[in-house]
Amino acid sequence: MRVRTITIFIAMGLLTACVPTRQDYDAYVTLLQGSSRAKNEAVKDCVRGFDGKSTRNLGLLTNTSDKDAVRVGCDRFIAAVVSGRATYDDVVDIKGQRLTSKTIKIFQGR
């Protein structure tokens, strides 16, 4: 139960903006796949979405220091989106606070 609470806080921090349509999402993924600069900006935007409370929780989930947790978690999440490992449905689930073992594994780097 504690892990679920932690991951809900993480998900809320990562995806504070509205979930795009599937078509917009697919276009965004294509952009990220073709541009390392766009990928870096996506990670920066993700990092900006975190507050202090979420940072500690993300550190526990990613098994990193609180200092590095946000960057590591965002890197892992964006990399999963770019590789196709995290799908549109996964992003919708996270936004709706419906987390799966797959999503947790992504944040854990497994």
PDB file of C-alpha atoms in Angstrom:
ATOM      1  CA  MET A   1       0.000   0.000   0.000  1.00  0.00           C
ATOM      2  CA  ARG A   2       2.837   2.394   0.780  1.00  0.00           C
ATOM      3  CA  VAL A   3       4.414   1.864  -2.645  1.00  0.00           C
ATOM      4  CA  ARG A   4       1.077   2.666  -4.270  1.00  0.00           C
ATOM      5  CA  THR A   5       0.840   5.937  -2.331  1.00  0.00           C
ATOM      6  CA  ILE A   6       4.378   6.868  -3.303  1.00  0.00           C
ATOM      7  CA  THR A   7       3.789   6.157  -6.973  1.00  0.00           C
ATOM      8  CA  ILE A   8       0.557   8.171  -6.976  1.00  0.00           C
ATOM      9  CA  PHE A   9       2.487  11.207  -5.758  1.00  0.00           C
ATOM     10  CA  ILE A  10       5.118  10.618  -8.419  1.00  0.00           C
ATOM     11  CA  ALA A  11       2.562  10.275 -11.166  1.00  0.00           C
ATOM     12  CA  MET A  12       0.814  13.450 -10.116  1.00  0.00           C
ATOM     13  CA  GLY A  13       4.132  15.296 -10.236  1.00  0.00           C
ATOM     14  CA  LEU A  14       5.084  13.955 -13.644  1.00  0.00           C
ATOM     15  CA  LEU A  15       1.835  14.506 -15.414  1.00  0.00           C
ATOM     16  CA  THR A  16       0.364  17.708 -14.073  1.00  0.00           C
ATOM     17  CA  ALA A  17      -0.753  18.853 -17.521  1.00  0.00           C
ATOM     18  CA  CYS A  18      -3.797  17.433 -19.268  1.00  0.00           C
ATOM     19  CA  VAL A  19      -3.346  14.214 -21.172  1.00  0.00           C
ATOM     20  CA  PRO A  20      -3.282  14.940 -24.909  1.00  0.00           C
ATOM     21  CA  THR A  21      -5.360  13.097 -27.475  1.00  0.00           C
ATOM     22  CA  ARG A  22      -3.873   9.874 -28.833  1.00  0.00           C
ATOM     23  CA  GLN A  23      -3.054  11.639 -32.109  1.00  0.00           C
ATOM     24  CA  ASP A  24      -1.262  14.495 -30.320  1.00  0.00           C
ATOM     25  CA  TYR A  25       0.557  11.982 -28.129  1.00  0.00           C
ATOM     26  CA  ASP A  26       1.741   9.993 -31.162  1.00  0.00           C
ATOM     27  CA  ALA A  27       3.025  13.182 -32.807  1.00  0.00           C
ATOM     28  CA  TYR A  28       4.811  14.163 -29.581  1.00  0.00           C
ATOM     29  CA  VAL A  29       6.487  10.751 -29.343  1.00  0.00           C
ATOM     30  CA  THR A  30       7.626  11.037 -32.966  1.00  0.00           C
ATOM     31  CA  LEU A  31       9.120  14.441 -32.167  1.00  0.00           C
ATOM     32  CA  LEU A  32      10.935  13.062 -29.125  1.00  0.00           C
ATOM     33  CA  GLN A  33      12.272  10.090 -31.097  1.00  0.00           C
ATOM     34  CA  GLY A  34      13.789  12.357 -33.740  1.00  0.00           C
ATOM     35  CA  SER A  35      15.197  15.139 -31.582  1.00  0.00           C
ATOM     36  CA  SER A  36      17.519  14.813 -28.634  1.00  0.00           C
ATOM     37  CA  ARG A  37      16.912  18.499 -27.912  1.00  0.00           C
ATOM     38  CA  ALA A  38      13.157  17.896 -27.670  1.00  0.00           C
ATOM     39  CA  LYS A  39      13.811  14.927 -25.379  1.00  0.00           C
ATOM     40  CA  ASN A  40      16.003  17.072 -23.113  1.00  0.00           C
ATOM     41  CA  GLU A  41      13.290  19.748 -22.970  1.00  0.00           C
ATOM     42  CA  ALA A  42      10.687  17.112 -22.100  1.00  0.00           C
ATOM     43  CA  VAL A  43      12.853  15.940 -19.201  1.00  0.00           C
ATOM     44  CA  LYS A  44      13.296  19.542 -18.016  1.00  0.00           C
ATOM     45  CA  ASP A  45       9.529  20.117 -18.142  1.00  0.00           C
ATOM     46  CA  CYS A  46       9.001  16.907 -16.183  1.00  0.00           C
ATOM     47  CA  VAL A  47      11.531  17.985 -13.533  1.00  0.00           C
ATOM     48  CA  ARG A  48       9.792  21.358 -13.130  1.00  0.00           C
ATOM     49  CA  GLY A  49       6.563  19.556 -12.265  1.00  0.00           C
ATOM     50  CA  PHE A  50       7.875  18.239  -8.942  1.00  0.00           C
ATOM     51  CA  ASP A  51       7.679  19.700  -5.463  1.00  0.00           C
ATOM     52  CA  GLY A  52       9.717  18.835  -2.374  1.00  0.00           C
ATOM     53  CA  LYS A  53       7.358  16.178  -1.029  1.00  0.00           C
ATOM     54  CA  SER A  54       7.294  14.290  -4.310  1.00  0.00           C
ATOM     55  CA  THR A  55      11.076  14.369  -4.547  1.00  0.00           C
ATOM     56  CA  ARG A  56      11.519  12.269  -1.420  1.00  0.00           C
ATOM     57  CA  ASN A  57       8.931   9.757  -2.579  1.00  0.00           C
ATOM     58  CA  LEU A  58      10.532   9.514  -5.998  1.00  0.00           C
ATOM     59  CA  GLY A  59      13.913   8.932  -4.358  1.00  0.00           C
ATOM     60  CA  LEU A  60      12.500   5.931  -2.552  1.00  0.00           C
ATOM     61  CA  LEU A  61      10.956   4.534  -5.702  1.00  0.00           C
ATOM     62  CA  THR A  62      13.957   5.098  -7.982  1.00  0.00           C
ATOM     63  CA  ASN A  63      16.444   4.005  -5.311  1.00  0.00           C
ATOM     64  CA  THR A  64      18.434   7.211  -5.746  1.00  0.00           C
ATOM     65  CA  SER A  65      19.284  10.167  -3.536  1.00  0.00           C
ATOM     66  CA  ASP A  66      16.589  12.798  -3.120  1.00  0.00           C
ATOM     67  CA  LYS A  67      18.886  15.183  -4.987  1.00  0.00           C
ATOM     68  CA  ASP A  68      19.020  12.985  -8.100  1.00  0.00           C
ATOM     69  CA  ALA A  69      15.587  11.378  -7.856  1.00  0.00           C
ATOM     70  CA  VAL A  70      13.580  13.785  -9.986  1.00  0.00           C
ATOM     71  CA  ARG A  71      16.066  13.825 -12.849  1.00  0.00           C
ATOM     72  CA  VAL A  72      16.424  10.029 -12.778  1.00  0.00           C
ATOM     73  CA  GLY A  73      12.671   9.434 -12.603  1.00  0.00           C
ATOM     74  CA  CYS A  74      11.972  11.863 -15.434  1.00  0.00           C
ATOM     75  CA  ASP A  75      14.790  10.419 -17.561  1.00  0.00           C
ATOM     76  CA  ARG A  76      13.403   6.913 -17.091  1.00  0.00           C
ATOM     77  CA  PHE A  77       9.845   7.952 -17.834  1.00  0.00           C
ATOM     78  CA  ILE A  78      10.677   9.962 -20.962  1.00  0.00           C
ATOM     79  CA  ALA A  79      12.993   7.206 -22.208  1.00  0.00           C
ATOM     80  CA  ALA A  80      10.144   4.718 -21.791  1.00  0.00           C
ATOM     81  CA  VAL A  81       7.814   6.986 -23.768  1.00  0.00           C
ATOM     82  CA  VAL A  82      10.381   7.422 -26.550  1.00  0.00           C
ATOM     83  CA  SER A  83      11.146   3.697 -26.761  1.00  0.00           C
ATOM     84  CA  GLY A  84       7.472   2.794 -26.831  1.00  0.00           C
ATOM     85  CA  ARG A  85       7.685   0.908 -23.565  1.00  0.00           C
ATOM     86  CA  ALA A  86       5.284   3.424 -21.983  1.00  0.00           C
ATOM     87  CA  THR A  87       2.199   3.687 -24.170  1.00  0.00           C
ATOM     88  CA  TYR A  88      -0.503   6.293 -24.426  1.00  0.00           C
ATOM     89  CA  ASP A  89      -2.717   4.087 -22.276  1.00  0.00           C
ATOM     90  CA  ASP A  90       0.014   3.968 -19.608  1.00  0.00           C
ATOM     91  CA  VAL A  91       0.172   7.752 -19.553  1.00  0.00           C
ATOM     92  CA  VAL A  92      -3.619   7.966 -19.273  1.00  0.00           C
ATOM     93  CA  ASP A  93      -3.508   5.451 -16.411  1.00  0.00           C
ATOM     94  CA  ILE A  94      -0.872   7.486 -14.581  1.00  0.00           C
ATOM     95  CA  LYS A  95      -2.835  10.683 -15.061  1.00  0.00           C
ATOM     96  CA  GLY A  96      -5.901   8.935 -13.679  1.00  0.00           C
ATOM     97  CA  GLN A  97      -3.849   7.657 -10.719  1.00  0.00           C
ATOM     98  CA  ARG A  98      -4.290   4.079 -11.900  1.00  0.00           C
ATOM     99  CA  LEU A  99      -0.781   2.740 -11.624  1.00  0.00           C
ATOM    100  CA  THR A 100       0.386  -0.626 -12.847  1.00  0.00           C
ATOM    101  CA  SER A 101       3.345  -2.849 -12.109  1.00  0.00           C
ATOM    102  CA  LYS A 102       4.655  -1.876 -15.549  1.00  0.00           C
ATOM    103  CA  THR A 103       4.697   1.820 -14.621  1.00  0.00           C
ATOM    104  CA  ILE A 104       6.375   1.142 -11.305  1.00  0.00           C
ATOM    105  CA  LYS A 105       9.047  -0.916 -13.073  1.00  0.00           C
ATOM    106  CA  ILE A 106       9.715   1.956 -15.453  1.00  0.00           C
ATOM    107  CA  PHE A 107      10.421   4.313 -12.543  1.00  0.00           C
ATOM    108  CA  GLN A 108      12.574   1.663 -10.890  1.00  0.00           C
ATOM    109  CA  GLY A 109      14.638   1.258 -14.052  1.00  0.00           C
ATOM    110  CA  ARG A 110      13.664  -2.379 -14.552  1.00  0.00           C
TER     111      ARG A 110
END
